[in-house]
Amino acid sequence: QKEVEQDPGPLSVPEGAIVSLNCTYSNSAFQYFMWYRQYSRKGPELLMYTYSSGNKEDGRFTAQVDKSSKYISLFIRDSQPSDSATYLCAMGNTDKLIFGTGTRLQVFP
Amino acid sequence: DAMVIQNPRYQVTQFGKPVTLSCSQTLNHNVMYWYQQKSSQAPKLLFHYYDKDFNNEADTPDNFQSRRPNTSFCFLDIRSPGLGDAAMYLCATSGPLWGQGHNQPQHFGDGTRLSIL
């Protein structure tokens, strides 16, 4: 079993839709949770960073962490074609950071 | 703008011919990382530097080496590239606020795509 599981997609949605991206993990010691966006032929770009459980909102993006279920989510409201990219979750503790394989999102006009 | 810059963006080399990839940063971060990312896979950490302190991952092949001559620059050397080393190589940095823990947000360059002939 991988430490971090992420559905590769692709996830295809119309412009304006609410997008939900998710990751599950197995290591209960993980305390730090991040979401990165990676456009084609570019490096990952940090979107959201959260510590422990709870919600964090930044503009159209909301990150949720449920440590009891070992489940994290990224919600994108009013999705735009420019949101089309691969979204990588990453999580860990001070000893290591583990990335998911990424979910490819396509937002069509 | 402060950033992480990788050169070249695309590198083609021959099987077994040594190659060096470079990374520079203007963020003044003390931690620098090298990752290997293959298509549709998660970035895989190869090694990282905390200042001049080199930390190798246990499963990183001996074929991969790194140098960090100063805070701003870091190099990835592949001594004898094989076909399986074709990948995107990503450099990342993280800041000094919380020590060398891997929990800090990492800032990535746009990568070098390495092809092996």
Short mmCIF file of C-alpha atoms in Angstrom, two decimals:
data_model
loop_
_atom_site.label_atom_id
_atom_site.label_comp_id
_atom_site.label_asym_id
_atom_site.label_seq_id
_atom_site.Cartn_x
_atom_site.Cartn_y
_atom_site.Cartn_z
CA GLN A 1 0.00 0.00 0.00
CA LYS A 2 1.32 3.42 -0.96
CA GLU A 3 1.62 5.96 1.84
CA VAL A 4 -0.30 8.50 -0.24
CA GLU A 5 -3.02 7.62 -2.74
CA GLN A 6 -4.37 10.04 -5.32
CA ASP A 7 -6.71 9.35 -8.23
CA PRO A 8 -4.82 10.24 -11.44
CA GLY A 9 -7.94 11.36 -13.31
CA PRO A 10 -8.30 12.99 -15.72
CA LEU A 11 -11.15 14.94 -14.21
CA SER A 12 -13.03 16.96 -16.80
CA VAL A 13 -15.47 19.69 -15.69
CA PRO A 14 -17.23 22.67 -17.30
CA GLU A 15 -16.16 26.20 -16.51
CA GLY A 16 -17.78 27.47 -13.31
CA ALA A 17 -18.06 24.04 -11.68
CA ILE A 18 -16.92 23.25 -8.15
CA VAL A 19 -14.02 20.82 -8.26
CA SER A 20 -13.14 18.40 -5.49
CA LEU A 21 -9.69 16.80 -5.45
CA ASN A 22 -8.76 14.25 -2.81
CA CYS A 23 -5.95 12.24 -1.31
CA THR A 24 -5.85 9.49 1.27
CA TYR A 25 -2.89 8.49 3.35
CA SER A 26 -1.91 5.75 5.73
CA ASN A 27 0.63 7.32 8.10
CA SER A 28 -1.05 8.83 11.15
CA ALA A 29 2.18 10.71 11.99
CA PHE A 30 1.71 13.10 9.08
CA GLN A 31 1.00 16.60 10.32
CA TYR A 32 1.72 18.90 7.36
CA PHE A 33 -0.42 18.92 4.25
CA MET A 34 0.13 20.78 1.00
CA TRP A 35 -1.39 21.12 -2.42
CA TYR A 36 0.69 21.94 -5.47
CA ARG A 37 -0.44 22.84 -8.97
CA GLN A 38 1.72 21.73 -11.89
CA TYR A 39 1.15 23.02 -15.39
CA SER A 40 2.47 21.00 -18.30
CA ARG A 41 6.28 21.26 -18.63
CA LYS A 42 6.49 23.40 -15.48
CA GLY A 43 7.53 22.82 -11.89
CA PRO A 44 4.99 22.38 -9.07
CA GLU A 45 3.66 25.61 -7.57
CA LEU A 46 2.53 25.71 -3.93
CA LEU A 47 -1.20 26.45 -3.61
CA MET A 48 -2.12 25.61 -0.04
CA TYR A 49 -0.30 24.66 3.16
CA THR A 50 -2.05 23.43 6.29
CA TYR A 51 -0.95 22.03 9.60
CA SER A 52 -3.00 19.33 11.34
CA SER A 53 -6.75 19.12 10.86
CA GLY A 54 -9.17 21.79 9.72
CA ASN A 55 -9.97 24.05 6.81
CA LYS A 56 -8.04 26.79 5.08
CA GLU A 57 -9.41 29.12 2.45
CA ASP A 58 -7.55 31.26 -0.07
CA GLY A 59 -9.65 32.92 -2.74
CA ARG A 60 -11.37 30.23 -4.81
CA PHE A 61 -9.39 27.46 -3.11
CA THR A 62 -10.28 25.64 0.11
CA ALA A 63 -8.14 22.92 1.66
CA GLN A 64 -9.60 20.47 4.16
CA VAL A 65 -7.79 17.99 6.35
CA ASP A 66 -9.54 15.18 8.22
CA LYS A 67 -6.86 13.40 10.22
CA SER A 68 -9.32 10.97 11.78
CA SER A 69 -10.15 9.63 8.30
CA LYS A 70 -6.66 10.24 6.87
CA TYR A 71 -8.25 12.17 4.03
CA ILE A 72 -7.48 15.57 2.56
CA SER A 73 -9.34 17.59 -0.04
CA LEU A 74 -8.86 20.62 -2.23
CA PHE A 75 -11.97 22.44 -3.45
CA ILE A 76 -11.87 24.87 -6.35
CA ARG A 77 -14.88 27.15 -6.70
CA ASP A 78 -15.90 28.79 -9.99
CA SER A 79 -13.33 26.76 -11.88
CA GLN A 80 -11.66 28.41 -14.88
CA PRO A 81 -9.94 26.98 -17.97
CA SER A 82 -6.71 28.39 -16.50
CA ASP A 83 -7.13 25.93 -13.60
CA SER A 84 -6.44 23.08 -16.03
CA ALA A 85 -3.32 21.44 -14.62
CA THR A 86 -2.16 18.51 -12.52
CA TYR A 87 -2.78 18.89 -8.79
CA LEU A 88 -0.37 17.14 -6.44
CA CYS A 89 -1.03 16.58 -2.78
CA ALA A 90 1.97 16.35 -0.48
CA MET A 91 2.15 15.52 3.18
CA GLY A 92 4.52 14.46 5.88
CA ASN A 93 6.30 15.47 9.02
CA THR A 94 9.72 16.87 9.84
CA ASP A 95 11.39 13.65 8.63
CA LYS A 96 9.87 13.33 5.19
CA LEU A 97 7.49 14.76 2.62
CA ILE A 98 5.56 12.39 0.37
CA PHE A 99 3.91 13.49 -2.87
CA GLY A 100 0.87 11.97 -4.48
CA THR A 101 1.02 11.08 -8.17
CA GLY A 102 -1.27 13.98 -9.06
CA THR A 103 -4.78 14.39 -10.48
CA ARG A 104 -5.05 15.86 -13.94
CA LEU A 105 -7.85 18.43 -14.13
CA GLN A 106 -9.35 19.76 -17.34
CA VAL A 107 -11.77 22.70 -17.22
CA PHE A 108 -13.51 23.26 -20.53
CA PRO A 109 -15.20 26.55 -21.55
CA ASP B 1 11.18 38.31 -8.57
CA ALA B 2 12.90 35.85 -6.30
CA MET B 3 12.92 32.45 -7.91
CA VAL B 4 14.44 29.06 -8.57
CA ILE B 5 16.05 28.76 -12.01
CA GLN B 6 17.06 25.53 -13.67
CA ASN B 7 19.31 25.20 -16.68
CA PRO B 8 19.03 23.90 -19.24
CA ARG B 9 15.28 23.35 -19.63
CA TYR B 10 15.92 20.46 -22.01
CA GLN B 11 19.01 18.27 -22.08
CA VAL B 12 19.79 15.44 -24.45
CA THR B 13 22.73 13.17 -23.72
CA GLN B 14 24.04 9.86 -24.93
CA PHE B 15 23.82 6.62 -23.00
CA GLY B 16 26.73 6.57 -20.54
CA LYS B 17 27.86 10.15 -21.19
CA PRO B 18 28.09 12.23 -17.99
CA VAL B 19 25.70 15.12 -17.69
CA THR B 20 25.33 18.00 -15.22
CA LEU B 21 22.13 19.87 -14.45
CA SER B 22 22.20 23.18 -12.63
CA CYS B 23 19.95 25.06 -10.25
CA SER B 24 20.24 28.57 -8.89
CA GLN B 25 18.06 30.45 -6.44
CA THR B 26 17.59 34.05 -5.40
CA LEU B 27 15.41 33.20 -2.38
CA ASN B 28 18.41 32.83 -0.06
CA HIS B 29 16.94 29.56 1.19
CA ASN B 30 19.29 27.27 3.05
CA VAL B 31 17.69 23.98 1.98
CA MET B 32 17.91 22.76 -1.62
CA TYR B 33 16.38 19.57 -2.99
CA TRP B 34 16.70 17.48 -6.13
CA TYR B 35 13.75 15.41 -7.30
CA GLN B 36 13.26 13.02 -10.20
CA GLN B 37 9.79 13.01 -11.76
CA LYS B 38 8.77 10.54 -14.43
CA SER B 39 5.61 10.86 -16.48
CA SER B 40 2.41 10.59 -14.39
CA GLN B 41 4.45 9.80 -11.27
CA ALA B 42 5.07 11.61 -8.01
CA PRO B 43 8.30 13.55 -7.63
CA LYS B 44 10.89 11.28 -6.04
CA LEU B 45 13.41 12.89 -3.69
CA LEU B 46 17.01 12.07 -4.62
CA PHE B 47 18.86 14.14 -2.02
CA HIS B 48 18.89 17.48 -0.28
CA TYR B 49 21.30 19.97 1.26
CA TYR B 50 20.75 21.77 4.52
CA ASP B 51 23.34 24.51 4.06
CA LYS B 52 26.43 22.43 3.16
CA ASP B 53 25.17 19.31 4.91
CA PHE B 54 24.40 16.69 2.24
CA ASN B 55 21.58 14.19 2.84
CA ASN B 56 21.23 11.28 0.44
CA GLU B 57 18.05 9.21 0.19
CA ALA B 58 18.68 5.52 0.84
CA ASP B 59 17.39 4.40 -2.56
CA THR B 60 19.17 7.03 -4.68
CA PRO B 61 21.52 5.22 -7.09
CA ASP B 62 25.27 5.88 -6.76
CA ASN B 63 25.14 7.13 -10.35
CA PHE B 64 23.62 10.37 -9.02
CA GLN B 65 25.83 12.90 -7.29
CA SER B 66 25.35 16.49 -6.20
CA ARG B 67 27.42 19.56 -5.43
CA ARG B 68 26.52 22.78 -3.69
CA PRO B 69 29.41 25.22 -3.98
CA ASN B 70 27.51 28.10 -2.33
CA THR B 71 24.04 29.05 -1.04
CA SER B 72 22.75 30.04 -4.46
CA PHE B 73 23.83 27.13 -6.65
CA CYS B 74 23.34 23.39 -6.65
CA PHE B 75 24.29 20.83 -9.31
CA LEU B 76 23.08 17.35 -10.14
CA ASP B 77 25.66 15.11 -11.79
CA ILE B 78 24.65 11.88 -13.48
CA ARG B 79 27.85 9.95 -14.03
CA SER B 80 26.70 7.33 -16.51
CA PRO B 81 23.13 7.95 -17.61
CA GLY B 82 21.04 4.95 -18.50
CA LEU B 83 17.76 4.85 -20.43
CA GLY B 84 15.89 4.61 -17.12
CA ASP B 85 17.25 8.00 -16.06
CA ALA B 86 15.22 9.84 -18.68
CA ALA B 87 12.92 12.05 -16.62
CA MET B 88 12.16 15.57 -15.47
CA TYR B 89 14.59 16.71 -12.77
CA LEU B 90 13.21 19.26 -10.38
CA CYS B 91 15.14 21.52 -8.02
CA ALA B 92 13.37 22.97 -5.00
CA THR B 93 14.27 25.19 -2.08
CA SER B 94 12.84 25.85 1.35
CA GLY B 95 13.46 28.60 3.83
CA PRO B 96 15.32 28.84 7.09
CA LEU B 97 12.44 29.49 9.44
CA TRP B 98 11.79 26.01 10.77
CA GLY B 99 15.10 24.24 10.54
CA GLN B 100 15.78 21.44 8.10
CA GLY B 101 12.53 19.58 8.49
CA HIS B 102 10.80 18.40 5.36
CA ASN B 103 7.55 19.97 6.50
CA GLN B 104 8.38 23.38 5.07
CA PRO B 105 6.77 24.62 1.86
CA GLN B 106 9.08 23.98 -1.06
CA HIS B 107 9.55 26.30 -4.02
CA PHE B 108 10.26 24.56 -7.31
CA GLY B 109 12.02 25.49 -10.49
CA ASP B 110 10.52 24.57 -13.86
CA GLY B 111 12.72 21.51 -14.18
CA THR B 112 15.14 20.08 -16.70
CA ARG B 113 13.76 17.42 -19.00
CA LEU B 114 16.51 14.89 -19.65
CA SER B 115 16.45 12.61 -22.67
CA ILE B 116 18.89 9.74 -23.22
CA LEU B 117 19.83 8.61 -26.72
#
